């Protein structure tokens, strides 16, 4: 029997612009999915104890990476599904990690690549942000160009992603989940229409790319205040692109008086926001007061791992 776990994520800077080849920064967070896997005796019978929640990710992961005997798989997750916090990636990565460990072939990069394939099969068009950061942990910088600290390069069709390790200073984030699940696809399509038709939207995408590059420098120098200001600017630009919603904006406004910066994270249209703060309890209270579900999360957490 083996138990593995893998973290969820937030996108700190650069969502949506990353779809157009601009860079993005994603951080692993201290909310994890756990997988317990065991090869069961053929004679016992029961093969399928997969829960409904992430069933298609788990069965695809097994299909892609396991040809041994029947498996008993049990998943537990601290990540609410549909919250934009990478719950499906964390479940997929933890499951693939457990299978790799059963095979004696546990390797972060291989797990990241397989997990991206699984997400692509189940979701259709996916980017490898969630799966790569869940496998690697800490932080990743994703870009269409190769830079220093390269972890791996993933390509699909004509698309290319260079995944780099990104130093993460000690910081506390508060996540505020609106409780509204929002599918990523329609929001990406909405932004694409805007970008295809207006120069103004293309300039916004470029500006988000510049903000992300500056954010990388601020992270390296541990400038939390500067990073917070960049998050605020990034949020304003995402709002102009039309992916913020009134409930998200309410949570951002509630967090701001006690934060260095706050922004929606992920696709928007619902889902979650994040605030960078050194007063996490106050921010969590403020988020709760506006009807959100707060999670105080540490960063710099480990990626996929085998639990003791
Ligand atoms: O909320 P999520 O985890 O689905 O994040 C989506 C991030 C986008 O940039 C909007 C889309 C993508 O595939 O990069």
PDB file of C-alpha atoms and ligand atoms in Angstrom:
ATOM      1  CA  UNK A   1       0.000   0.000   0.000  1.00  0.00           C
ATOM      2  CA  UNK A   2       1.191   3.527  -0.703  1.00  0.00           C
ATOM      3  CA  UNK A   3      -0.088   6.980   0.282  1.00  0.00           C
ATOM      4  CA  UNK A   4       0.856  10.040  -1.732  1.00  0.00           C
ATOM      5  CA  UNK A   5      -0.206  13.673  -1.689  1.00  0.00           C
ATOM      6  CA  UNK A   6      -0.012  16.623  -4.062  1.00  0.00           C
ATOM      7  CA  UNK A   7      -0.808  20.322  -3.565  1.00  0.00           C
ATOM      8  CA  UNK A   8      -3.357  22.637  -5.143  1.00  0.00           C
ATOM      9  CA  UNK A   9      -2.306  25.951  -6.654  1.00  0.00           C
ATOM     10  CA  UNK A  10      -3.071  29.585  -7.163  1.00  0.00           C
ATOM     11  CA  UNK A  11      -2.046  31.707 -10.124  1.00  0.00           C
ATOM     12  CA  UNK A  12      -0.204  34.676  -8.654  1.00  0.00           C
ATOM     13  CA  UNK A  13       0.135  36.660 -11.876  1.00  0.00           C
ATOM     14  CA  UNK A  14      -0.535  36.197 -15.575  1.00  0.00           C
ATOM     15  CA  UNK A  15      -3.701  34.110 -16.028  1.00  0.00           C
ATOM     16  CA  UNK A  16      -5.452  34.552 -19.378  1.00  0.00           C
ATOM     17  CA  UNK A  17      -2.390  36.359 -20.810  1.00  0.00           C
ATOM     18  CA  UNK A  18      -0.616  32.978 -20.609  1.00  0.00           C
ATOM     19  CA  UNK A  19      -3.095  31.625 -23.162  1.00  0.00           C
ATOM     20  CA  UNK A  20      -1.608  34.140 -25.632  1.00  0.00           C
ATOM     21  CA  UNK A  21       1.988  33.103 -24.949  1.00  0.00           C
ATOM     22  CA  UNK A  22       2.722  35.566 -22.154  1.00  0.00           C
ATOM     23  CA  UNK A  23       4.328  34.322 -18.921  1.00  0.00           C
ATOM     24  CA  UNK A  24       2.512  33.361 -15.704  1.00  0.00           C
ATOM     25  CA  UNK A  25       3.503  32.527 -12.135  1.00  0.00           C
ATOM     26  CA  UNK A  26       1.737  29.764 -10.200  1.00  0.00           C
ATOM     27  CA  UNK A  27       2.316  28.830  -6.575  1.00  0.00           C
ATOM     28  CA  UNK A  28       1.625  25.540  -4.843  1.00  0.00           C
ATOM     29  CA  UNK A  29      -0.477  26.027  -1.708  1.00  0.00           C
ATOM     30  CA  UNK A  30      -0.771  24.132   1.547  1.00  0.00           C
ATOM     31  CA  UNK A  31      -4.077  22.456   0.670  1.00  0.00           C
ATOM     32  CA  UNK A  32      -3.495  18.931  -0.636  1.00  0.00           C
ATOM     33  CA  UNK A  33      -5.163  15.923  -2.213  1.00  0.00           C
ATOM     34  CA  UNK A  34      -4.200  12.503  -0.871  1.00  0.00           C
ATOM     35  CA  UNK A  35      -4.291   9.171  -2.654  1.00  0.00           C
ATOM     36  CA  UNK A  36      -4.086   5.772  -0.976  1.00  0.00           C
ATOM     37  CA  UNK A  37      -3.485   3.002  -3.480  1.00  0.00           C
ATOM     38  CA  UNK A  38      -3.196  -0.707  -3.035  1.00  0.00           C
ATOM     39  CA  UNK A  39      -2.966  -3.641  -5.398  1.00  0.00           C
ATOM     40  CA  UNK A  40      -5.785  -5.944  -4.443  1.00  0.00           C
ATOM     41  CA  UNK A  41      -5.981  -9.674  -4.674  1.00  0.00           C
ATOM     42  CA  UNK A  42      -7.808 -10.717  -7.838  1.00  0.00           C
ATOM     43  CA  UNK A  43      -9.809 -13.195  -5.804  1.00  0.00           C
ATOM     44  CA  UNK A  44     -11.244 -10.465  -3.578  1.00  0.00           C
ATOM     45  CA  UNK A  45     -12.929  -8.868  -6.562  1.00  0.00           C
ATOM     46  CA  UNK A  46     -13.751  -5.205  -5.936  1.00  0.00           C
ATOM     47  CA  UNK A  47     -11.846  -3.094  -8.455  1.00  0.00           C
ATOM     48  CA  UNK A  48     -13.644   0.158  -8.550  1.00  0.00           C
ATOM     49  CA  UNK A  49     -13.832   2.159  -5.362  1.00  0.00           C
ATOM     50  CA  UNK A  50     -13.337   5.435  -7.190  1.00  0.00           C
ATOM     51  CA  UNK A  51     -15.482   8.289  -5.878  1.00  0.00           C
ATOM     52  CA  UNK A  52     -17.662  10.221  -8.332  1.00  0.00           C
ATOM     53  CA  UNK A  53     -16.026  13.598  -7.662  1.00  0.00           C
ATOM     54  CA  UNK A  54     -12.870  13.156  -9.786  1.00  0.00           C
ATOM     55  CA  UNK A  55     -13.677   9.723 -11.188  1.00  0.00           C
ATOM     56  CA  UNK A  56     -12.759  10.418 -14.798  1.00  0.00           C
ATOM     57  CA  UNK A  57      -9.356  11.876 -13.873  1.00  0.00           C
ATOM     58  CA  UNK A  58      -8.559   8.879 -11.666  1.00  0.00           C
ATOM     59  CA  UNK A  59      -9.704   6.247 -14.142  1.00  0.00           C
ATOM     60  CA  UNK A  60      -7.830   7.969 -17.002  1.00  0.00           C
ATOM     61  CA  UNK A  61      -4.684   8.177 -14.829  1.00  0.00           C
ATOM     62  CA  UNK A  62      -4.935   4.431 -14.115  1.00  0.00           C
ATOM     63  CA  UNK A  63      -5.635   3.648 -17.757  1.00  0.00           C
ATOM     64  CA  UNK A  64      -2.577   5.672 -18.919  1.00  0.00           C
ATOM     65  CA  UNK A  65      -0.044   4.404 -16.417  1.00  0.00           C
ATOM     66  CA  UNK A  66      -1.010   1.041 -14.896  1.00  0.00           C
ATOM     67  CA  UNK A  67      -1.188  -2.434 -16.380  1.00  0.00           C
ATOM     68  CA  UNK A  68      -0.832  -4.481 -13.183  1.00  0.00           C
ATOM     69  CA  UNK A  69      -3.565  -6.093 -11.089  1.00  0.00           C
ATOM     70  CA  UNK A  70      -6.761  -4.414  -9.836  1.00  0.00           C
ATOM     71  CA  UNK A  71      -6.186  -1.313  -7.727  1.00  0.00           C
ATOM     72  CA  UNK A  72      -8.043  -0.079  -4.703  1.00  0.00           C
ATOM     73  CA  UNK A  73      -7.814   3.722  -4.782  1.00  0.00           C
ATOM     74  CA  UNK A  74      -9.073   6.112  -2.142  1.00  0.00           C
ATOM     75  CA  UNK A  75      -8.895   9.892  -2.509  1.00  0.00           C
ATOM     76  CA  UNK A  76      -9.226  12.579   0.131  1.00  0.00           C
ATOM     77  CA  UNK A  77      -8.954  16.235  -0.806  1.00  0.00           C
ATOM     78  CA  UNK A  78      -8.758  19.486   1.139  1.00  0.00           C
ATOM     79  CA  UNK A  79      -9.397  21.362  -2.118  1.00  0.00           C
ATOM     80  CA  UNK A  80     -12.962  22.314  -3.041  1.00  0.00           C
ATOM     81  CA  UNK A  81     -13.630  21.245  -6.622  1.00  0.00           C
ATOM     82  CA  UNK A  82     -14.443  23.945  -9.179  1.00  0.00           C
ATOM     83  CA  UNK A  83     -12.813  26.617  -7.009  1.00  0.00           C
ATOM     84  CA  UNK A  84      -9.944  27.412  -9.425  1.00  0.00           C
ATOM     85  CA  UNK A  85      -7.468  25.965  -6.908  1.00  0.00           C
ATOM     86  CA  UNK A  86      -6.327  23.057  -9.065  1.00  0.00           C
ATOM     87  CA  UNK A  87      -8.225  20.258  -7.329  1.00  0.00           C
ATOM     88  CA  UNK A  88      -8.449  18.017 -10.395  1.00  0.00           C
ATOM     89  CA  UNK A  89      -4.718  18.434 -11.093  1.00  0.00           C
ATOM     90  CA  UNK A  90      -3.844  17.623  -7.470  1.00  0.00           C
ATOM     91  CA  UNK A  91      -6.003  14.466  -7.519  1.00  0.00           C
ATOM     92  CA  UNK A  92      -4.503  13.411 -10.872  1.00  0.00           C
ATOM     93  CA  UNK A  93      -0.927  14.071  -9.745  1.00  0.00           C
ATOM     94  CA  UNK A  94      -1.418  12.278  -6.404  1.00  0.00           C
ATOM     95  CA  UNK A  95      -2.944   9.251  -8.193  1.00  0.00           C
ATOM     96  CA  UNK A  96      -0.145   9.093 -10.779  1.00  0.00           C
ATOM     97  CA  UNK A  97       2.374   9.518  -7.945  1.00  0.00           C
ATOM     98  CA  UNK A  98       0.870   6.551  -6.103  1.00  0.00           C
ATOM     99  CA  UNK A  99       0.958   4.377  -9.220  1.00  0.00           C
ATOM    100  CA  UNK A 100       4.562   5.458  -9.967  1.00  0.00           C
ATOM    101  CA  UNK A 101       5.512   4.572  -6.416  1.00  0.00           C
ATOM    102  CA  UNK A 102       3.867   1.131  -6.683  1.00  0.00           C
ATOM    103  CA  UNK A 103       5.951   0.602  -9.841  1.00  0.00           C
ATOM    104  CA  UNK A 104       9.126   1.881  -8.124  1.00  0.00           C
ATOM    105  CA  UNK A 105       9.428   4.678 -10.704  1.00  0.00           C
ATOM    106  CA  UNK A 106       8.570   7.825  -8.759  1.00  0.00           C
ATOM    107  CA  UNK A 107       9.779  10.841 -10.754  1.00  0.00           C
ATOM    108  CA  UNK A 108       8.346  14.376 -10.566  1.00  0.00           C
ATOM    109  CA  UNK A 109       8.846  15.267 -14.232  1.00  0.00           C
ATOM    110  CA  UNK A 110       7.318  12.034 -15.556  1.00  0.00           C
ATOM    111  CA  UNK A 111       4.339  12.493 -13.230  1.00  0.00           C
ATOM    112  CA  UNK A 112       3.911  16.128 -14.437  1.00  0.00           C
ATOM    113  CA  UNK A 113       3.948  15.027 -18.096  1.00  0.00           C
ATOM    114  CA  UNK A 114       1.499  12.161 -17.546  1.00  0.00           C
ATOM    115  CA  UNK A 115      -0.803  14.398 -15.505  1.00  0.00           C
ATOM    116  CA  UNK A 116      -0.940  16.965 -18.315  1.00  0.00           C
ATOM    117  CA  UNK A 117      -1.898  14.190 -20.755  1.00  0.00           C
ATOM    118  CA  UNK A 118      -4.634  12.999 -18.388  1.00  0.00           C
ATOM    119  CA  UNK A 119      -6.032  16.539 -18.022  1.00  0.00           C
ATOM    120  CA  UNK A 120      -5.918  16.985 -21.796  1.00  0.00           C
ATOM    121  CA  UNK A 121      -7.896  13.761 -22.324  1.00  0.00           C
ATOM    122  CA  UNK A 122     -10.510  14.581 -19.682  1.00  0.00           C
ATOM    123  CA  UNK A 123     -10.811  18.366 -20.141  1.00  0.00           C
ATOM    124  CA  UNK A 124      -9.963  18.866 -23.791  1.00  0.00           C
ATOM    125  CA  UNK A 125      -7.764  21.937 -24.196  1.00  0.00           C
ATOM    126  CA  UNK A 126      -5.643  22.322 -21.057  1.00  0.00           C
ATOM    127  CA  UNK A 127      -2.453  24.150 -20.161  1.00  0.00           C
ATOM    128  CA  UNK A 128       0.172  22.368 -18.029  1.00  0.00           C
ATOM    129  CA  UNK A 129       0.224  25.054 -15.296  1.00  0.00           C
ATOM    130  CA  UNK A 130      -1.851  23.231 -12.678  1.00  0.00           C
ATOM    131  CA  UNK A 131      -0.331  19.792 -13.197  1.00  0.00           C
ATOM    132  CA  UNK A 132       3.268  21.069 -13.327  1.00  0.00           C
ATOM    133  CA  UNK A 133       3.013  23.166 -10.173  1.00  0.00           C
ATOM    134  CA  UNK A 134       1.226  20.356  -8.327  1.00  0.00           C
ATOM    135  CA  UNK A 135       4.020  17.915  -9.253  1.00  0.00           C
ATOM    136  CA  UNK A 136       6.895  20.332  -8.559  1.00  0.00           C
ATOM    137  CA  UNK A 137       5.477  22.286  -5.608  1.00  0.00           C
ATOM    138  CA  UNK A 138       6.920  25.668  -4.497  1.00  0.00           C
ATOM    139  CA  UNK A 139       6.445  27.965  -7.491  1.00  0.00           C
ATOM    140  CA  UNK A 140       6.703  27.795 -11.251  1.00  0.00           C
ATOM    141  CA  UNK A 141       7.211  30.404 -13.914  1.00  0.00           C
ATOM    142  CA  UNK A 142       5.684  29.335 -17.217  1.00  0.00           C
ATOM    143  CA  UNK A 143       6.737  30.968 -20.443  1.00  0.00           C
ATOM    144  CA  UNK A 144       6.759  30.404 -24.190  1.00  0.00           C
ATOM    145  CA  UNK A 145      10.512  31.043 -24.157  1.00  0.00           C
ATOM    146  CA  UNK A 146      13.264  29.112 -22.478  1.00  0.00           C
ATOM    147  CA  UNK A 147      14.835  30.874 -19.461  1.00  0.00           C
ATOM    148  CA  UNK A 148      17.096  29.989 -16.560  1.00  0.00           C
ATOM    149  CA  UNK A 149      16.043  27.363 -13.954  1.00  0.00           C
ATOM    150  CA  UNK A 150      14.208  25.314 -16.579  1.00  0.00           C
ATOM    151  CA  UNK A 151      12.430  22.287 -15.103  1.00  0.00           C
ATOM    152  CA  UNK A 152      10.883  20.844 -18.247  1.00  0.00           C
ATOM    153  CA  UNK A 153       9.480  21.715 -21.635  1.00  0.00           C
ATOM    154  CA  UNK A 154       6.032  20.505 -22.679  1.00  0.00           C
ATOM    155  CA  UNK A 155       4.583  20.810 -26.154  1.00  0.00           C
ATOM    156  CA  UNK A 156       1.264  19.845 -27.643  1.00  0.00           C
ATOM    157  CA  UNK A 157       0.025  20.514 -31.180  1.00  0.00           C
ATOM    158  CA  UNK A 158       1.681  23.839 -32.012  1.00  0.00           C
ATOM    159  CA  UNK A 159       1.796  25.002 -28.389  1.00  0.00           C
ATOM    160  CA  UNK A 160       4.975  25.140 -26.303  1.00  0.00           C
ATOM    161  CA  UNK A 161       5.465  25.683 -22.611  1.00  0.00           C
ATOM    162  CA  UNK A 162       8.751  26.082 -20.766  1.00  0.00           C
ATOM    163  CA  UNK A 163       8.249  25.385 -17.075  1.00  0.00           C
ATOM    164  CA  UNK A 164      10.812  26.976 -14.769  1.00  0.00           C
ATOM    165  CA  UNK A 165      11.427  26.727 -11.066  1.00  0.00           C
ATOM    166  CA  UNK A 166      10.590  29.996  -9.359  1.00  0.00           C
ATOM    167  CA  UNK A 167      11.935  31.066  -5.987  1.00  0.00           C
ATOM    168  CA  UNK A 168       9.101  31.789  -3.562  1.00  0.00           C
ATOM    169  CA  UNK A 169       9.694  34.088  -0.596  1.00  0.00           C
ATOM    170  CA  UNK A 170       7.980  33.221   2.675  1.00  0.00           C
ATOM    171  CA  UNK A 171       4.519  34.704   2.370  1.00  0.00           C
ATOM    172  CA  UNK A 172       0.978  34.104   3.514  1.00  0.00           C
ATOM    173  CA  UNK A 173      -1.929  34.166   1.154  1.00  0.00           C
ATOM    174  CA  UNK A 174      -5.577  34.111   1.981  1.00  0.00           C
ATOM    175  CA  UNK A 175      -7.745  32.445  -0.638  1.00  0.00           C
ATOM    176  CA  UNK A 176     -11.384  33.518  -0.826  1.00  0.00           C
ATOM    177  CA  UNK A 177     -13.640  31.061  -2.643  1.00  0.00           C
ATOM    178  CA  UNK A 178     -16.874  32.672  -3.859  1.00  0.00           C
ATOM    179  CA  UNK A 179     -18.641  29.300  -3.730  1.00  0.00           C
ATOM    180  CA  UNK A 180     -19.467  29.703  -7.421  1.00  0.00           C
ATOM    181  CA  UNK A 181     -17.998  27.082  -9.691  1.00  0.00           C
ATOM    182  CA  UNK A 182     -16.919  28.515 -13.024  1.00  0.00           C
ATOM    183  CA  UNK A 183     -15.778  26.441 -16.001  1.00  0.00           C
ATOM    184  CA  UNK A 184     -12.540  27.758 -17.529  1.00  0.00           C
ATOM    185  CA  UNK A 185     -13.334  27.153 -21.230  1.00  0.00           C
ATOM    186  CA  UNK A 186     -16.061  29.782 -21.799  1.00  0.00           C
ATOM    187  CA  UNK A 187     -14.016  32.452 -19.995  1.00  0.00           C
ATOM    188  CA  UNK A 188     -10.941  31.743 -22.102  1.00  0.00           C
ATOM    189  CA  UNK A 189     -13.160  31.915 -25.216  1.00  0.00           C
ATOM    190  CA  UNK A 190     -14.657  35.236 -24.085  1.00  0.00           C
ATOM    191  CA  UNK A 191     -11.215  36.823 -23.625  1.00  0.00           C
ATOM    192  CA  UNK A 192     -10.091  35.425 -26.997  1.00  0.00           C
ATOM    193  CA  UNK A 193     -13.022  37.103 -28.767  1.00  0.00           C
ATOM    194  CA  UNK A 194     -12.122  40.423 -27.132  1.00  0.00           C
ATOM    195  CA  UNK A 195      -8.419  40.045 -27.995  1.00  0.00           C
ATOM    196  CA  UNK A 196      -9.189  39.028 -31.598  1.00  0.00           C
ATOM    197  CA  UNK A 197     -11.333  42.103 -32.127  1.00  0.00           C
ATOM    198  CA  UNK A 198      -9.708  44.982 -30.277  1.00  0.00           C
ATOM    199  CA  UNK A 199      -6.225  46.419 -30.057  1.00  0.00           C
ATOM    200  CA  UNK A 200      -7.056  47.671 -26.572  1.00  0.00           C
ATOM    201  CA  UNK A 201      -7.481  44.087 -25.300  1.00  0.00           C
ATOM    202  CA  UNK A 202      -4.212  43.036 -26.955  1.00  0.00           C
ATOM    203  CA  UNK A 203      -2.453  45.889 -25.134  1.00  0.00           C
ATOM    204  CA  UNK A 204      -3.930  44.675 -21.848  1.00  0.00           C
ATOM    205  CA  UNK A 205      -2.566  41.182 -22.509  1.00  0.00           C
ATOM    206  CA  UNK A 206       0.885  42.704 -23.165  1.00  0.00           C
ATOM    207  CA  UNK A 207       0.687  44.749 -19.977  1.00  0.00           C
ATOM    208  CA  UNK A 208      -0.239  41.670 -17.903  1.00  0.00           C
ATOM    209  CA  UNK A 209       2.825  39.960 -19.416  1.00  0.00           C
ATOM    210  CA  UNK A 210       5.046  42.889 -18.329  1.00  0.00           C
ATOM    211  CA  UNK A 211       3.532  42.848 -14.827  1.00  0.00           C
ATOM    212  CA  UNK A 212       4.290  39.134 -14.508  1.00  0.00           C
ATOM    213  CA  UNK A 213       7.936  39.629 -15.495  1.00  0.00           C
ATOM    214  CA  UNK A 214       8.257  42.434 -12.969  1.00  0.00           C
ATOM    215  CA  UNK A 215       6.570  40.202 -10.357  1.00  0.00           C
ATOM    216  CA  UNK A 216       9.252  37.577 -10.900  1.00  0.00           C
ATOM    217  CA  UNK A 217      11.908  40.152  -9.968  1.00  0.00           C
ATOM    218  CA  UNK A 218       9.941  41.250  -6.887  1.00  0.00           C
ATOM    219  CA  UNK A 219       9.685  37.621  -5.756  1.00  0.00           C
ATOM    220  CA  UNK A 220      13.426  37.153  -6.195  1.00  0.00           C
ATOM    221  CA  UNK A 221      14.174  40.212  -4.085  1.00  0.00           C
ATOM    222  CA  UNK A 222      11.473  39.342  -1.498  1.00  0.00           C
ATOM    223  CA  UNK A 223       9.671  42.649  -2.125  1.00  0.00           C
ATOM    224  CA  UNK A 224       6.234  41.694  -0.840  1.00  0.00           C
ATOM    225  CA  UNK A 225       4.859  45.254  -0.979  1.00  0.00           C
ATOM    226  CA  UNK A 226       5.885  45.645  -4.622  1.00  0.00           C
ATOM    227  CA  UNK A 227       4.370  42.265  -5.415  1.00  0.00           C
ATOM    228  CA  UNK A 228       1.090  43.325  -3.802  1.00  0.00           C
ATOM    229  CA  UNK A 229       0.945  46.463  -5.973  1.00  0.00           C
ATOM    230  CA  UNK A 230       1.482  44.334  -9.079  1.00  0.00           C
ATOM    231  CA  UNK A 231      -1.332  41.981  -8.002  1.00  0.00           C
ATOM    232  CA  UNK A 232      -3.668  44.983  -7.736  1.00  0.00           C
ATOM    233  CA  UNK A 233      -2.736  46.171 -11.229  1.00  0.00           C
ATOM    234  CA  UNK A 234      -3.146  42.659 -12.622  1.00  0.00           C
ATOM    235  CA  UNK A 235      -6.603  42.431 -11.046  1.00  0.00           C
ATOM    236  CA  UNK A 236      -7.681  45.752 -12.577  1.00  0.00           C
ATOM    237  CA  UNK A 237      -6.627  44.554 -16.032  1.00  0.00           C
ATOM    238  CA  UNK A 238      -8.440  41.212 -15.611  1.00  0.00           C
ATOM    239  CA  UNK A 239     -11.557  43.142 -14.620  1.00  0.00           C
ATOM    240  CA  UNK A 240     -11.296  45.195 -17.839  1.00  0.00           C
ATOM    241  CA  UNK A 241     -11.047  41.919 -19.780  1.00  0.00           C
ATOM    242  CA  UNK A 242     -14.440  41.065 -18.280  1.00  0.00           C
ATOM    243  CA  UNK A 243     -13.588  38.013 -16.142  1.00  0.00           C
ATOM    244  CA  UNK A 244     -14.268  39.528 -12.710  1.00  0.00           C
ATOM    245  CA  UNK A 245     -17.735  39.122 -11.195  1.00  0.00           C
ATOM    246  CA  UNK A 246     -19.478  41.170  -8.455  1.00  0.00           C
ATOM    247  CA  UNK A 247     -18.958  38.417  -5.806  1.00  0.00           C
ATOM    248  CA  UNK A 248     -15.250  38.224  -6.666  1.00  0.00           C
ATOM    249  CA  UNK A 249     -14.899  42.007  -6.559  1.00  0.00           C
ATOM    250  CA  UNK A 250     -16.650  42.087  -3.170  1.00  0.00           C
ATOM    251  CA  UNK A 251     -14.088  39.654  -1.728  1.00  0.00           C
ATOM    252  CA  UNK A 252     -11.163  41.594  -3.244  1.00  0.00           C
ATOM    253  CA  UNK A 253     -12.520  44.858  -1.776  1.00  0.00           C
ATOM    254  CA  UNK A 254     -13.002  43.201   1.627  1.00  0.00           C
ATOM    255  CA  UNK A 255      -9.417  41.930   1.682  1.00  0.00           C
ATOM    256  CA  UNK A 256      -7.647  45.079   0.443  1.00  0.00           C
ATOM    257  CA  UNK A 257      -7.639  47.186   3.653  1.00  0.00           C
ATOM    258  CA  UNK A 258      -5.543  44.475   5.377  1.00  0.00           C
ATOM    259  CA  UNK A 259      -3.471  43.311   2.396  1.00  0.00           C
ATOM    260  CA  UNK A 260      -0.460  44.248   0.266  1.00  0.00           C
ATOM    261  CA  UNK A 261      -2.539  43.301  -2.735  1.00  0.00           C
ATOM    262  CA  UNK A 262      -5.469  41.176  -3.860  1.00  0.00           C
ATOM    263  CA  UNK A 263      -6.724  39.782  -7.136  1.00  0.00           C
ATOM    264  CA  UNK A 264      -8.908  37.146  -8.679  1.00  0.00           C
ATOM    265  CA  UNK A 265      -6.968  33.956  -9.389  1.00  0.00           C
ATOM    266  CA  UNK A 266      -7.438  31.528 -12.273  1.00  0.00           C
ATOM    267  CA  UNK A 267     -10.077  31.909 -14.919  1.00  0.00           C
ATOM    268  CA  UNK A 268     -12.451  34.180 -12.933  1.00  0.00           C
ATOM    269  CA  UNK A 269     -16.184  34.302 -13.600  1.00  0.00           C
ATOM    270  CA  UNK A 270     -16.591  32.867 -10.082  1.00  0.00           C
ATOM    271  CA  UNK A 271     -13.998  30.647  -8.441  1.00  0.00           C
ATOM    272  CA  UNK A 272     -11.529  32.305  -6.086  1.00  0.00           C
ATOM    273  CA  UNK A 273      -9.470  35.379  -5.278  1.00  0.00           C
ATOM    274  CA  UNK A 274      -6.220  35.675  -3.332  1.00  0.00           C
ATOM    275  CA  UNK A 275      -4.840  38.299  -0.985  1.00  0.00           C
ATOM    276  CA  UNK A 276      -1.200  38.751   0.007  1.00  0.00           C
ATOM    277  CA  UNK A 277      -1.109  39.800   3.635  1.00  0.00           C
ATOM    278  CA  UNK A 278       0.584  39.605   6.984  1.00  0.00           C
ATOM    279  CA  UNK A 279      -2.788  39.882   8.751  1.00  0.00           C
ATOM    280  CA  UNK A 280      -4.355  36.632   7.513  1.00  0.00           C
ATOM    281  CA  UNK A 281      -6.921  36.293  10.311  1.00  0.00           C
ATOM    282  CA  UNK A 282      -8.310  39.786   9.607  1.00  0.00           C
ATOM    283  CA  UNK A 283      -8.504  39.084   5.887  1.00  0.00           C
ATOM    284  CA  UNK A 284     -10.175  35.710   6.478  1.00  0.00           C
ATOM    285  CA  UNK A 285     -12.771  37.404   8.725  1.00  0.00           C
ATOM    286  CA  UNK A 286     -13.420  40.108   6.131  1.00  0.00           C
ATOM    287  CA  UNK A 287     -13.867  37.500   3.388  1.00  0.00           C
ATOM    288  CA  UNK A 288     -16.244  35.479   5.540  1.00  0.00           C
ATOM    289  CA  UNK A 289     -18.177  38.690   6.330  1.00  0.00           C
ATOM    290  CA  UNK A 290     -18.844  39.115   2.574  1.00  0.00           C
ATOM    291  CA  UNK A 291     -20.058  35.554   2.102  1.00  0.00           C
ATOM    292  CA  UNK A 292     -16.784  34.023   0.869  1.00  0.00           C
ATOM    293  CA  UNK A 293     -15.065  30.860   2.086  1.00  0.00           C
ATOM    294  CA  UNK A 294     -11.556  31.753   3.313  1.00  0.00           C
ATOM    295  CA  UNK A 295      -8.477  29.507   3.436  1.00  0.00           C
ATOM    296  CA  UNK A 296      -5.251  30.757   4.962  1.00  0.00           C
ATOM    297  CA  UNK A 297      -2.513  29.050   2.983  1.00  0.00           C
ATOM    298  CA  UNK A 298       1.232  28.901   3.227  1.00  0.00           C
ATOM    299  CA  UNK A 299       3.392  28.882   0.091  1.00  0.00           C
ATOM    300  CA  UNK A 300       6.715  27.192  -0.661  1.00  0.00           C
ATOM    301  CA  UNK A 301       5.090  23.789  -0.103  1.00  0.00           C
ATOM    302  CA  UNK A 302       6.378  20.472  -1.424  1.00  0.00           C
ATOM    303  CA  UNK A 303       5.079  18.986  -4.646  1.00  0.00           C
ATOM    304  CA  UNK A 304       3.943  15.390  -5.096  1.00  0.00           C
ATOM    305  CA  UNK A 305       5.371  13.153  -2.392  1.00  0.00           C
ATOM    306  CA  UNK A 306       5.023   9.749  -0.824  1.00  0.00           C
ATOM    307  CA  UNK A 307       3.659  10.103   2.712  1.00  0.00           C
ATOM    308  CA  UNK A 308       5.291   8.230   5.572  1.00  0.00           C
TER     309      UNK A 308
HETATM  310  O1  LIG B   1      -8.865  28.604 -12.855  1.00  0.00           O
HETATM  311  P1  LIG B   1      -8.022  27.723 -13.636  1.00  0.00           P
HETATM  312  O2  LIG B   1      -7.130  26.858 -12.841  1.00  0.00           O
HETATM  313  O3  LIG B   1      -8.777  26.946 -14.640  1.00  0.00           O
HETATM  314  O4  LIG B   1      -6.988  28.674 -14.420  1.00  0.00           O
HETATM  315  C1  LIG B   1      -7.165  29.043 -15.727  1.00  0.00           C
HETATM  316  C2  LIG B   1      -6.002  29.873 -16.191  1.00  0.00           C
HETATM  317  C3  LIG B   1      -6.202  30.446 -17.577  1.00  0.00           C
HETATM  318  O5  LIG B   1      -5.049  31.211 -17.860  1.00  0.00           O
HETATM  319  C4  LIG B   1      -7.400  31.339 -17.636  1.00  0.00           C
HETATM  320  C5  LIG B   1      -6.369  29.333 -18.604  1.00  0.00           C
HETATM  321  C6  LIG B   1      -5.135  28.483 -18.861  1.00  0.00           C
HETATM  322  O6  LIG B   1      -5.323  27.346 -19.345  1.00  0.00           O
HETATM  323  O7  LIG B   1      -4.011  28.936 -18.644  1.00  0.00           O
END
